[in-house]
CSV table of C-alpha atoms in Angstrom, one decimal:
chain,number,residue,atom,x,y,z
K,1,MET,CA,-20.0,-21.5,54.8
K,2,MET,CA,-20.9,-18.2,54.9
K,3,LYS,CA,-17.8,-16.7,55.7
K,4,SER,CA,-16.6,-19.7,52.6
K,5,MET,CA,-19.1,-17.9,49.9
K,6,LEU,CA,-18.0,-14.5,51.0
K,7,GLY,CA,-14.1,-16.3,50.7
K,8,ARG,CA,-15.4,-16.6,47.6
K,9,LYS,CA,-17.7,-13.7,46.1
K,10,SER,CA,-14.3,-11.3,47.2
K,11,ALA,CA,-12.0,-13.7,44.7
K,12,LEU,CA,-14.6,-12.9,42.4
K,13,TRP,CA,-14.3,-8.9,42.9
K,14,LEU,CA,-10.6,-9.1,43.6
K,15,ALA,CA,-9.7,-10.7,39.9
K,16,THR,CA,-12.7,-8.9,37.6
K,17,ALA,CA,-11.1,-5.6,39.4
K,18,ILE,CA,-8.0,-7.3,38.4
K,19,SER,CA,-8.5,-7.5,35.2
K,20,VAL,CA,-10.9,-4.4,33.9
K,21,LEU,CA,-7.9,-2.4,35.9
K,22,THR,CA,-4.6,-4.6,33.9
K,23,PHE,CA,-7.8,-3.5,31.0
K,24,ALA,CA,-7.4,0.0,30.8
K,25,THR,CA,-3.7,-0.1,31.8
K,26,VAL,CA,-3.1,-2.2,28.2
K,27,ALA,CA,-5.3,0.6,26.8
K,28,THR,CA,-3.9,3.5,28.0
K,29,SER,CA,-0.5,1.4,27.0
K,30,ALA,CA,-1.8,1.0,23.4
K,31,SER,CA,-3.0,4.4,23.1
K,32,ALA,CA,-0.2,6.4,23.9
K,33,GLU,CA,2.5,3.5,21.5
K,34,GLU,CA,-0.4,5.5,18.8
K,35,PRO,CA,2.1,8.5,16.6
K,36,CYS,CA,1.2,11.7,16.3
K,37,ASN,CA,2.2,12.9,12.9
K,38,GLY,CA,4.6,10.0,12.7
K,39,ALA,CA,5.9,9.6,15.4
K,40,VAL,CA,4.9,8.5,18.5
K,41,GLU,CA,8.6,10.7,20.5
K,42,LEU,CA,6.2,13.4,19.5
K,43,CYS,CA,2.4,13.0,21.5
K,44,GLY,CA,3.9,14.4,24.4
K,45,ARG,CA,4.9,18.0,22.6
K,46,THR,CA,2.7,20.9,22.6
K,47,LEU,CA,2.9,22.6,18.4
K,48,ASP,CA,5.2,24.6,19.2
K,49,GLN,CA,7.7,22.1,20.9
K,50,VAL,CA,7.4,20.5,17.4
K,51,VAL,CA,9.2,21.3,13.8
K,52,LEU,CA,7.2,20.7,11.0
K,53,PRO,CA,8.1,20.0,7.4
K,54,GLY,CA,6.4,23.1,5.6
K,55,THR,CA,6.3,24.9,1.4
K,56,HIS,CA,6.4,28.6,0.9
K,57,ASN,CA,3.0,28.8,-1.8
K,58,SER,CA,2.4,25.0,-2.0
K,59,MET,CA,-0.4,25.2,-3.7
K,60,SER,CA,1.5,26.0,-7.5
K,61,ASN,CA,2.7,23.6,-8.6
K,62,GLU,CA,3.6,22.1,-11.8
K,63,GLU,CA,1.6,18.2,-11.2
K,64,TYR,CA,-1.0,20.5,-12.5
K,65,GLY,CA,0.3,22.7,-14.5
K,66,TRP,CA,0.5,26.1,-13.4
K,67,LYS,CA,3.3,28.2,-14.7
K,68,LEU,CA,6.5,29.6,-13.0
K,69,PRO,CA,5.3,27.4,-10.0
K,70,ASN,CA,6.8,26.9,-6.6
K,71,GLN,CA,6.5,23.4,-5.8
K,72,HIS,CA,6.9,20.2,-7.3
K,73,TYR,CA,2.9,18.5,-6.4
K,74,SER,CA,0.2,19.5,-5.6
K,75,ILE,CA,-0.7,20.3,-1.5
K,76,PRO,CA,-2.2,16.0,-1.7
K,77,THR,CA,0.1,15.4,-2.7
K,78,GLN,CA,2.7,16.7,-0.7
K,79,LEU,CA,0.0,15.6,1.9
K,80,ASP,CA,1.1,11.6,1.1
K,81,LYS,CA,5.5,12.6,1.3
K,82,GLY,CA,4.6,14.3,4.7
K,83,ILE,CA,4.1,17.8,5.0
K,84,ARG,CA,2.9,19.0,7.1
K,85,ALA,CA,2.1,23.6,7.3
K,86,PHE,CA,1.0,25.3,4.2
K,87,LEU,CA,1.2,28.5,2.8
K,88,ILE,CA,-1.0,29.5,0.8
K,89,ASP,CA,-2.5,32.0,-0.9
K,90,THR,CA,-7.2,33.0,-1.9
K,91,HIS,CA,-8.2,34.8,-4.2
K,92,TYR,CA,-12.1,35.3,-6.3
K,93,GLY,CA,-11.5,34.0,-9.8
K,94,LEU,CA,-13.2,34.1,-13.0
K,95,ALA,CA,-13.5,31.4,-15.2
K,96,ASN,CA,-13.4,32.6,-19.0
K,97,GLY,CA,-14.8,30.3,-22.0
K,98,ASN,CA,-10.7,28.1,-22.1
K,99,GLY,CA,-11.4,27.8,-18.4
K,100,VAL,CA,-8.8,30.6,-17.7
K,101,VAL,CA,-9.6,32.8,-14.6
K,102,ALA,CA,-9.3,36.1,-13.9
K,103,ASN,CA,-8.9,37.9,-10.6
K,104,GLN,CA,-11.5,39.4,-9.3
K,105,SER,CA,-11.9,41.8,-5.6
K,106,SER,CA,-13.5,41.6,-3.2
K,107,ALA,CA,-16.2,43.4,-5.1
K,108,HIS,CA,-16.8,41.3,-7.0
K,109,ARG,CA,-17.4,38.6,-4.9
K,110,ASN,CA,-21.0,38.5,-6.0
K,111,ASP,CA,-20.7,38.4,-9.2
K,112,PRO,CA,-22.7,35.4,-11.6
K,113,GLY,CA,-19.4,33.4,-12.1
K,114,VAL,CA,-17.2,34.1,-9.8
K,115,LYS,CA,-15.8,31.9,-6.8
K,116,MET,CA,-13.0,31.7,-4.2
K,117,TYR,CA,-9.6,29.7,-6.1
K,118,LEU,CA,-6.3,29.8,-4.3
K,119,CYS,CA,-3.8,31.6,-7.0
K,120,HIS,CA,-0.5,33.4,-6.6
K,121,GLU,CA,-1.2,37.2,-7.2
K,122,TYR,CA,-2.3,36.5,-10.6
K,123,CYS,CA,-4.7,33.8,-11.0
K,124,GLN,CA,-3.6,33.7,-15.4
K,125,LEU,CA,-0.4,31.8,-14.6
K,126,GLY,CA,-2.3,29.4,-12.4
K,127,SER,CA,-5.9,28.3,-9.9
K,128,SER,CA,-7.5,25.9,-8.0
K,129,GLU,CA,-10.6,26.2,-6.8
K,130,LEU,CA,-11.0,26.5,-3.1
K,131,ILE,CA,-13.9,25.0,-1.7
K,132,PRO,CA,-12.8,21.1,-3.6
K,133,GLU,CA,-9.2,21.4,-2.7
K,134,LEU,CA,-9.8,21.5,0.9
K,135,ALA,CA,-12.5,19.4,0.4
K,136,LYS,CA,-9.0,17.0,-0.5
K,137,VAL,CA,-7.1,17.8,2.2
K,138,ALA,CA,-10.5,17.0,4.6
K,139,GLY,CA,-10.2,13.9,2.8
K,140,PHE,CA,-6.6,12.8,4.1
K,141,LEU,CA,-7.0,13.7,7.4
K,142,ALA,CA,-10.2,11.9,7.7
K,143,ALA,CA,-7.6,8.9,5.9
K,144,ASN,CA,-4.5,9.4,8.8
K,145,PRO,CA,-6.5,10.4,11.9
K,146,ARG,CA,-3.2,11.4,14.0
K,147,GLU,CA,-1.6,14.2,11.7
K,148,VAL,CA,-2.0,17.7,12.8
K,149,LEU,CA,-1.5,21.0,9.8
K,150,VAL,CA,-1.0,24.6,10.2
K,151,PHE,CA,-1.8,26.7,7.5
K,152,VAL,CA,-1.0,30.4,6.7
K,153,VAL,CA,-2.8,32.2,4.8
K,154,GLN,CA,-2.8,35.1,2.7
K,155,ASP,CA,-5.8,36.5,2.5
K,156,SER,CA,-7.9,38.7,-0.5
K,157,LEU,CA,-11.3,36.7,0.5
K,158,VAL,CA,-13.6,38.5,3.3
K,159,PRO,CA,-12.5,36.1,6.2
K,160,GLU,CA,-16.2,35.3,6.4
K,161,ASP,CA,-16.0,34.2,2.9
K,162,LEU,CA,-13.6,31.7,3.1
K,163,ALA,CA,-15.0,30.4,6.6
K,164,THR,CA,-17.6,29.2,3.6
K,165,ALA,CA,-15.4,27.5,2.4
K,166,VAL,CA,-13.5,26.0,5.1
K,167,THR,CA,-16.8,24.3,6.6
K,168,GLU,CA,-18.2,23.8,3.1
K,169,SER,CA,-14.7,20.9,1.4
K,170,GLY,CA,-15.9,19.6,5.8
K,171,LEU,CA,-12.8,20.8,7.1
K,172,ILE,CA,-14.6,22.9,9.5
K,173,ASP,CA,-14.3,19.1,11.2
K,174,TYR,CA,-11.1,19.5,12.6
K,175,VAL,CA,-10.3,23.3,13.1
K,176,TYR,CA,-8.7,24.7,16.3
K,177,THR,CA,-10.7,26.3,18.3
K,178,GLY,CA,-8.2,26.9,21.3
K,179,SER,CA,-5.9,29.3,22.2
K,180,THR,CA,-2.9,29.9,19.9
K,181,SER,CA,-0.9,32.2,23.5
K,182,GLN,CA,-0.5,28.0,24.7
K,183,TYR,CA,-1.1,25.4,22.4
K,184,PRO,CA,-2.0,21.4,23.9
K,185,THR,CA,-0.2,18.8,23.2
K,186,LEU,CA,-0.7,17.1,19.4
K,187,ALA,CA,-2.1,14.0,21.1
K,188,GLN,CA,-4.4,16.6,23.1
K,189,MET,CA,-4.7,18.2,19.3
K,190,ILE,CA,-5.6,14.2,17.8
K,191,GLU,CA,-8.0,13.0,20.9
K,192,SER,CA,-9.3,16.9,20.2
K,193,GLY,CA,-10.5,16.4,16.7
K,194,GLN,CA,-9.3,19.6,16.1
K,195,ARG,CA,-5.7,19.3,14.2
K,196,VAL,CA,-5.9,22.0,12.5
K,197,VAL,CA,-4.4,25.2,13.1
K,198,MET,CA,-5.5,28.2,10.7
K,199,LEU,CA,-3.9,31.6,11.2
K,200,SER,CA,-3.8,34.5,8.1
K,201,GLU,CA,-1.8,36.4,7.4
K,202,GLY,CA,-4.3,40.1,8.1
K,203,ASN,CA,-7.8,40.3,9.0
K,204,THR,CA,-9.5,37.6,10.4
K,205,GLY,CA,-12.9,39.8,11.0
K,206,ASP,CA,-15.6,37.8,13.4
K,207,VAL,CA,-13.8,34.4,11.7
K,208,PRO,CA,-13.2,32.8,16.1
K,209,TRP,CA,-11.0,30.0,15.0
K,210,TYR,CA,-9.1,32.7,11.3
K,211,HIS,CA,-5.8,34.1,13.8
K,212,ASN,CA,-4.2,37.3,12.6
K,213,GLY,CA,-1.5,35.0,12.9
K,214,TYR,CA,1.0,37.9,13.5
K,215,ASP,CA,-0.8,39.5,16.3
K,216,GLY,CA,0.8,36.8,18.8
K,217,PRO,CA,0.1,33.7,17.4
K,218,MET,CA,3.2,33.5,15.1
K,219,GLN,CA,6.2,35.2,15.0
K,220,GLU,CA,9.4,35.0,11.3
K,221,THR,CA,12.5,35.5,8.7
K,222,PRO,CA,12.5,37.6,6.8
K,223,TYR,CA,11.2,35.9,3.6
K,224,ASP,CA,12.1,38.1,0.5
K,225,PHE,CA,16.4,37.0,0.0
K,226,ARG,CA,17.6,37.9,-3.4
K,227,GLU,CA,21.1,36.6,-4.8
K,228,ALA,CA,23.4,37.6,-7.6
K,229,PRO,CA,24.8,35.7,-10.0
K,230,SER,CA,28.6,34.2,-9.8
K,231,GLU,CA,30.9,35.4,-12.1
K,232,ALA,CA,30.7,31.9,-13.7
K,233,ALA,CA,27.7,31.2,-15.9
K,234,ASN,CA,24.3,30.9,-15.2
K,235,GLN,CA,25.4,30.2,-11.8
K,236,VAL,CA,24.1,31.3,-8.4
K,237,ILE,CA,25.8,31.0,-5.5
K,238,PRO,CA,23.2,31.2,-2.6
K,239,ARG,CA,23.8,33.0,0.4
K,240,LEU,CA,21.3,31.5,2.6
K,241,THR,CA,24.2,28.4,3.0
K,242,GLU,CA,26.7,31.0,4.1
K,243,ALA,CA,27.6,30.6,8.0
K,244,ASP,CA,28.7,34.7,8.2
K,245,GLN,CA,24.6,34.8,6.8
K,246,LEU,CA,22.9,32.1,9.6
K,247,ASN,CA,22.9,35.0,11.9
K,248,GLU,CA,21.0,37.8,9.4
K,249,SER,CA,19.1,35.1,8.2
K,250,CYS,CA,17.1,34.7,11.4
K,251,ARG,CA,16.6,38.0,12.4
K,252,PRO,CA,12.7,39.1,13.7
K,253,ASN,CA,10.3,40.1,10.7
K,254,ARG,CA,6.3,39.9,9.9
K,255,GLY,CA,5.4,39.5,14.1
K,256,GLY,CA,8.3,40.4,16.0
K,257,GLU,CA,10.0,37.8,18.9
K,258,ILE,CA,6.9,37.2,21.2
K,259,GLY,CA,4.7,34.5,18.7
K,260,PRO,CA,5.0,31.1,19.8
K,261,LEU,CA,4.9,29.8,16.3
K,262,PHE,CA,8.7,30.2,15.1
K,263,LEU,CA,7.9,30.4,10.6
K,264,MET,CA,11.3,30.0,8.6
K,265,ASN,CA,11.3,31.2,5.4
K,266,HIS,CA,14.1,29.0,3.6
K,267,PHE,CA,13.5,30.4,0.1
K,268,ILE,CA,14.5,32.7,-2.5
K,269,ASN,CA,11.6,34.7,-3.8
K,270,GLY,CA,13.0,35.3,-7.6
K,271,ILE,CA,16.8,35.6,-8.6
K,272,LEU,CA,18.1,38.7,-10.1
K,273,ALA,CA,19.2,37.4,-14.1
K,274,GLY,CA,19.7,40.5,-16.0
K,275,GLY,CA,18.0,43.2,-13.5
K,276,ASP,CA,15.1,41.2,-13.4
K,277,ALA,CA,13.0,38.7,-10.8
K,278,VAL,CA,12.1,34.4,-12.3
K,279,THR,CA,10.4,31.7,-11.2
K,280,PRO,CA,12.0,29.6,-8.2
K,281,ASP,CA,15.7,27.2,-9.9
K,282,PRO,CA,14.6,23.8,-8.6
K,283,ALA,CA,18.8,23.8,-8.6
K,284,VAL,CA,19.2,26.7,-6.3
K,285,ALA,CA,16.7,23.9,-4.2
K,286,GLN,CA,19.3,21.1,-4.9
K,287,ILE,CA,21.5,23.4,-2.7
K,288,ILE,CA,19.3,25.1,-0.3
K,289,ASN,CA,17.3,22.9,0.7
K,290,GLN,CA,19.9,20.0,2.0
K,291,ARG,CA,19.9,18.5,5.5
K,292,ASP,CA,22.9,20.4,6.7
K,293,VAL,CA,22.3,24.1,5.2
K,294,LEU,CA,19.0,23.3,6.6
K,295,VAL,CA,19.7,21.8,10.7
K,296,ASN,CA,22.5,24.8,9.9
K,297,ARG,CA,20.2,27.8,9.0
K,298,ALA,CA,17.5,26.2,12.5
K,299,ARG,CA,20.5,26.4,14.6
K,300,ALA,CA,21.4,29.2,13.7
K,301,CYS,CA,18.2,30.9,14.2
K,302,GLU,CA,17.3,28.8,17.9
K,303,THR,CA,20.5,30.5,18.9
K,304,ARG,CA,19.1,33.9,17.9
K,305,ARG,CA,15.3,34.0,18.2
K,306,GLY,CA,15.8,31.2,22.1
K,307,LYS,CA,13.5,28.6,20.6
K,308,LEU,CA,13.9,26.2,17.0
K,309,PRO,CA,11.3,26.9,13.8
K,310,ASN,CA,8.0,25.1,14.0
K,311,ILE,CA,7.5,25.7,10.0
K,312,VAL,CA,10.3,24.9,8.1
K,313,ALA,CA,8.8,25.8,4.6
K,314,VAL,CA,11.0,25.8,1.2
K,315,ASP,CA,10.0,26.0,-3.1
K,316,ASP,CA,10.7,23.8,-4.9
K,317,PHE,CA,10.0,20.6,-1.9
K,318,GLY,CA,11.4,17.0,-3.2
K,319,ASP,CA,14.5,18.3,-4.3
K,320,GLY,CA,16.9,18.2,-1.0
K,321,ASP,CA,16.0,16.7,2.2
K,322,LEU,CA,13.4,18.5,4.2
K,323,ILE,CA,11.5,16.0,5.7
K,324,THR,CA,15.7,14.2,7.3
K,325,ALA,CA,16.3,17.7,8.8
K,326,VAL,CA,12.9,17.9,10.5
K,327,ARG,CA,13.2,15.0,11.8
K,328,GLU,CA,16.9,15.8,12.9
K,329,LEU,CA,15.2,18.2,14.6
K,330,ASN,CA,12.8,17.4,16.1
K,331,GLY,CA,15.3,14.5,17.4
K,332,LEU,CA,14.2,11.6,15.7
K,333,THR,CA,15.7,9.7,14.0
K,334,ARG,CA,13.7,7.9,10.5
K,335,PRO,CA,12.9,4.2,9.6
K,336,GLU,CA,14.7,3.1,6.8
K,337,LEU,CA,12.6,0.5,3.9
K,338,SER,CA,13.5,-2.5,1.2
K,339,LEU,CA,11.8,-4.0,-0.9
K,340,LYS,CA,12.2,-7.8,-1.8
K,341,ARG,CA,11.7,-8.0,-5.8
K,342,PRO,CA,7.8,-10.0,-6.8
K,343,ALA,CA,8.0,-12.7,-9.1
K,344,LYS,CA,6.9,-12.0,-13.0
K,345,ARG,CA,4.1,-13.1,-12.9
K,346,VAL,CA,1.7,-14.2,-16.1
K,347,VAL,CA,-2.1,-13.5,-16.7
K,348,LYS,CA,-5.4,-14.3,-18.9
K,349,ALA,CA,-6.8,-10.7,-19.8
K,350,GLY,CA,-9.7,-10.3,-17.1
K,351,ARG,CA,-8.3,-11.8,-14.5
K,352,LYS,CA,-6.5,-11.1,-11.6
K,353,ALA,CA,-3.2,-12.2,-10.8
K,354,THR,CA,-1.6,-12.4,-7.1
K,355,PHE,CA,2.4,-10.1,-6.5
K,356,ALA,CA,3.8,-11.0,-3.0
K,357,VAL,CA,5.8,-7.5,-1.6
K,358,THR,CA,7.7,-7.9,0.8
K,359,LEU,CA,8.9,-4.8,3.3
K,360,THR,CA,11.6,-4.4,5.7
K,361,ASN,CA,12.4,-2.1,7.6
K,362,SER,CA,16.0,-1.5,8.9
K,363,GLY,CA,16.2,1.5,10.6
K,364,GLU,CA,16.8,3.2,14.0
K,365,GLU,CA,12.4,3.9,13.9
K,366,ASP,CA,9.3,2.2,14.3
K,367,ALA,CA,7.7,3.0,10.5
K,368,ALA,CA,4.0,4.8,11.7
K,369,VAL,CA,2.9,4.6,8.4
K,370,VAL,CA,3.7,3.1,5.9
K,371,LYS,CA,1.8,3.7,1.9
K,372,LEU,CA,2.5,0.9,-1.2
K,373,CYS,CA,2.0,1.7,-3.8
K,374,VAL,CA,2.2,0.4,-7.3
K,375,ALA,CA,1.8,2.1,-11.3
K,376,VAL,CA,0.5,0.0,-13.9
K,377,PRO,CA,0.7,0.1,-17.1
K,378,ALA,CA,-2.7,2.1,-18.2
K,379,ARG,CA,-3.4,-0.8,-21.5
K,380,LEU,CA,-2.6,-4.1,-19.7
K,381,ALA,CA,-4.4,-3.4,-15.5
K,382,ILE,CA,-6.2,-1.8,-14.0
K,383,LYS,CA,-4.0,0.5,-10.8
K,384,PRO,CA,-5.0,-1.0,-7.3
K,385,GLY,CA,-5.5,1.1,-4.6
K,386,CYS,CA,-3.0,1.6,-2.2
K,387,ARG,CA,-1.9,0.1,0.4
K,388,ARG,CA,-1.4,1.5,4.8
K,389,PHE,CA,-0.1,-0.5,7.3
K,390,ALA,CA,3.4,0.0,9.7
K,391,LEU,CA,6.1,-1.7,10.3
K,392,ALA,CA,8.1,-1.6,13.2
K,393,GLN,CA,12.0,-1.4,13.9
K,394,GLY,CA,13.5,-5.0,12.1
K,395,GLN,CA,10.5,-6.1,10.6
K,396,SER,CA,9.7,-7.6,7.2
K,397,LYS,CA,6.3,-7.6,6.3
K,398,THR,CA,4.8,-9.2,2.5
K,399,ILE,CA,1.9,-7.9,1.0
K,400,LYS,CA,-0.3,-9.8,-1.2
K,401,LEU,CA,-1.5,-6.9,-4.1
K,402,LYS,CA,-4.0,-7.8,-6.6
K,403,VAL,CA,-3.5,-6.8,-10.8
K,404,LYS,CA,-6.4,-6.9,-12.4
K,405,ALA,CA,-6.3,-7.7,-17.0
K,406,ARG,CA,-8.3,-5.4,-18.3
K,407,ARG,CA,-10.3,-8.0,-20.4
K,408,LYS,CA,-8.8,-6.8,-23.7
K,409,ALA,CA,-4.9,-6.8,-22.5
K,410,LYS,CA,-2.8,-8.7,-24.5
K,411,GLY,CA,1.5,-7.9,-24.4
K,412,SER,CA,4.0,-7.5,-21.1
K,413,GLY,CA,5.2,-4.2,-19.3
K,414,LYS,CA,6.5,-3.7,-16.2
K,415,LEU,CA,5.4,-2.6,-12.7
K,416,THR,CA,6.6,-0.6,-10.1
K,417,PHE,CA,6.1,-0.7,-6.4
K,418,LYS,CA,7.4,2.2,-4.1
K,419,ALA,CA,6.6,2.0,-0.5
K,420,THR,CA,7.3,5.3,1.2
K,421,GLY,CA,7.2,6.0,5.0
K,422,TRP,CA,7.8,8.8,7.1
K,423,GLY,CA,11.3,10.7,5.7
K,424,ASP,CA,12.2,7.3,2.6
K,425,VAL,CA,10.7,5.7,0.2
K,426,ALA,CA,12.1,2.1,-1.4
K,427,SER,CA,11.2,0.7,-4.7
K,428,THR,CA,12.1,-2.6,-7.2
K,429,SER,CA,10.0,-3.7,-10.0
K,430,THR,CA,8.8,-6.8,-12.1
K,431,ASN,CA,7.6,-8.1,-15.2
K,432,PHE,CA,3.5,-8.3,-15.7
K,433,LYS,CA,2.5,-10.5,-19.0
K,434,VAL,CA,-1.3,-10.6,-20.2
K,435,LYS,CA,-1.8,-13.0,-23.1
K,436,PRO,CA,-5.6,-12.7,-24.2
K,437,ILE,CA,-8.4,-15.3,-24.0
K,438,LYS,CA,-8.9,-17.1,-27.3
K,439,LYS,CA,-12.0,-17.6,-28.7
K,440,LYS,CA,-14.0,-21.1,-28.6
K,441,PRO,CA,-13.8,-22.4,-32.5
K,442,LYS,CA,-17.1,-21.8,-34.0
K,443,LYS,CA,-19.3,-24.8,-34.5
K,444,PRO,CA,-19.4,-25.4,-38.6
K,445,LYS,CA,-22.7,-25.3,-39.0
K,446,ARG,CA,-24.7,-28.6,-39.9
K,447,LYS,CA,-25.8,-28.2,-43.7
K,448,LYS,CA,-29.6,-29.5,-44.3
K,449,HIS,CA,-30.2,-32.3,-46.9
K,450,ARG,CA,-32.9,-32.0,-49.1
K,451,HIS,CA,-35.5,-34.9,-49.3
């Protein structure tokens, strides 16, 4: 009897041990399948083995109404569209009564009204308050816990003031504090929570997590590419596309050839037209930001410098195909999203209409994060929040989005549904009609009879 009891206890212990071991194995396996910067394949690579899509003068953008912008989109929108490395400029500024900001020197940093701004050289051409903009980055990181970013700052601020901005914005919670001579894997950075590398182009003061990028951590290509007009009127031939220029375009610049991170500056600072440099030209970006141009130059830099660029920084992101080029350089395929048009809906004012949107991924890779949004006519409906979800290779998924009609709305309009995954976009639209609420007829007043 005692032998039998021991046998049962041993069997129970063994079953429990196997169950715990199995759970741990499954949990580890599930964790290993989570993506890093949009792809499971990148998780085991150190930061200096990964290529990141980046933007030059990231803060200078059309979306916020800046003059002479380098980018079409703001930094928050760039994040949503896949940019993971940002070249930014910071300044002190003072806004006048019309909201126009004038640059201030560090000697006036403590004067009344002086704040920290993102500006490109002259804050009068465009500016964004630094702390609120960094807070948006922190918000993105909170909502996207598997993403790693790099910032390279051309800093006109006292380093301790930049540190204050990073702290007050909440971005400090994600700042990387480790070595910049040997980086951890993306998975290790994500697990530690330290997912933002902060590099400066110069002075970093005594801020321990802020590193002088060109004093060890990073090397780069030249960045002052200027193009002369061709014989054809108003046309420019970007020499960055020419094979005989590639090797020279990859020569060492700041940082020499020793930094583990390698920045490929891939933009044209100014087009010489009549001797004057002008704003970056989207027509030029359409040429030099094409996938094959970016990949060919990155490969040429790999040949000359012995490693692939880790940051590919462009102007006018959105023109060309930076994201696809970076995925190719990382050895990744891409998802291919499609949307089935949802049925049109008629709804009474103040009520909600449900749209069933079916998405399919027919590409060669899982889409780790797909964002589905709907644009609505403001006069008819209230824009709902976007939905985020994963969509495996070959998978279809139906997502229900509810759109609420405004209480006093009436009429018809178009709803546009847009799905974005890593490197792919799909959209469709349908009709939406709102019927006004019929007012109840007033009951006639009863006449009083006189006696």
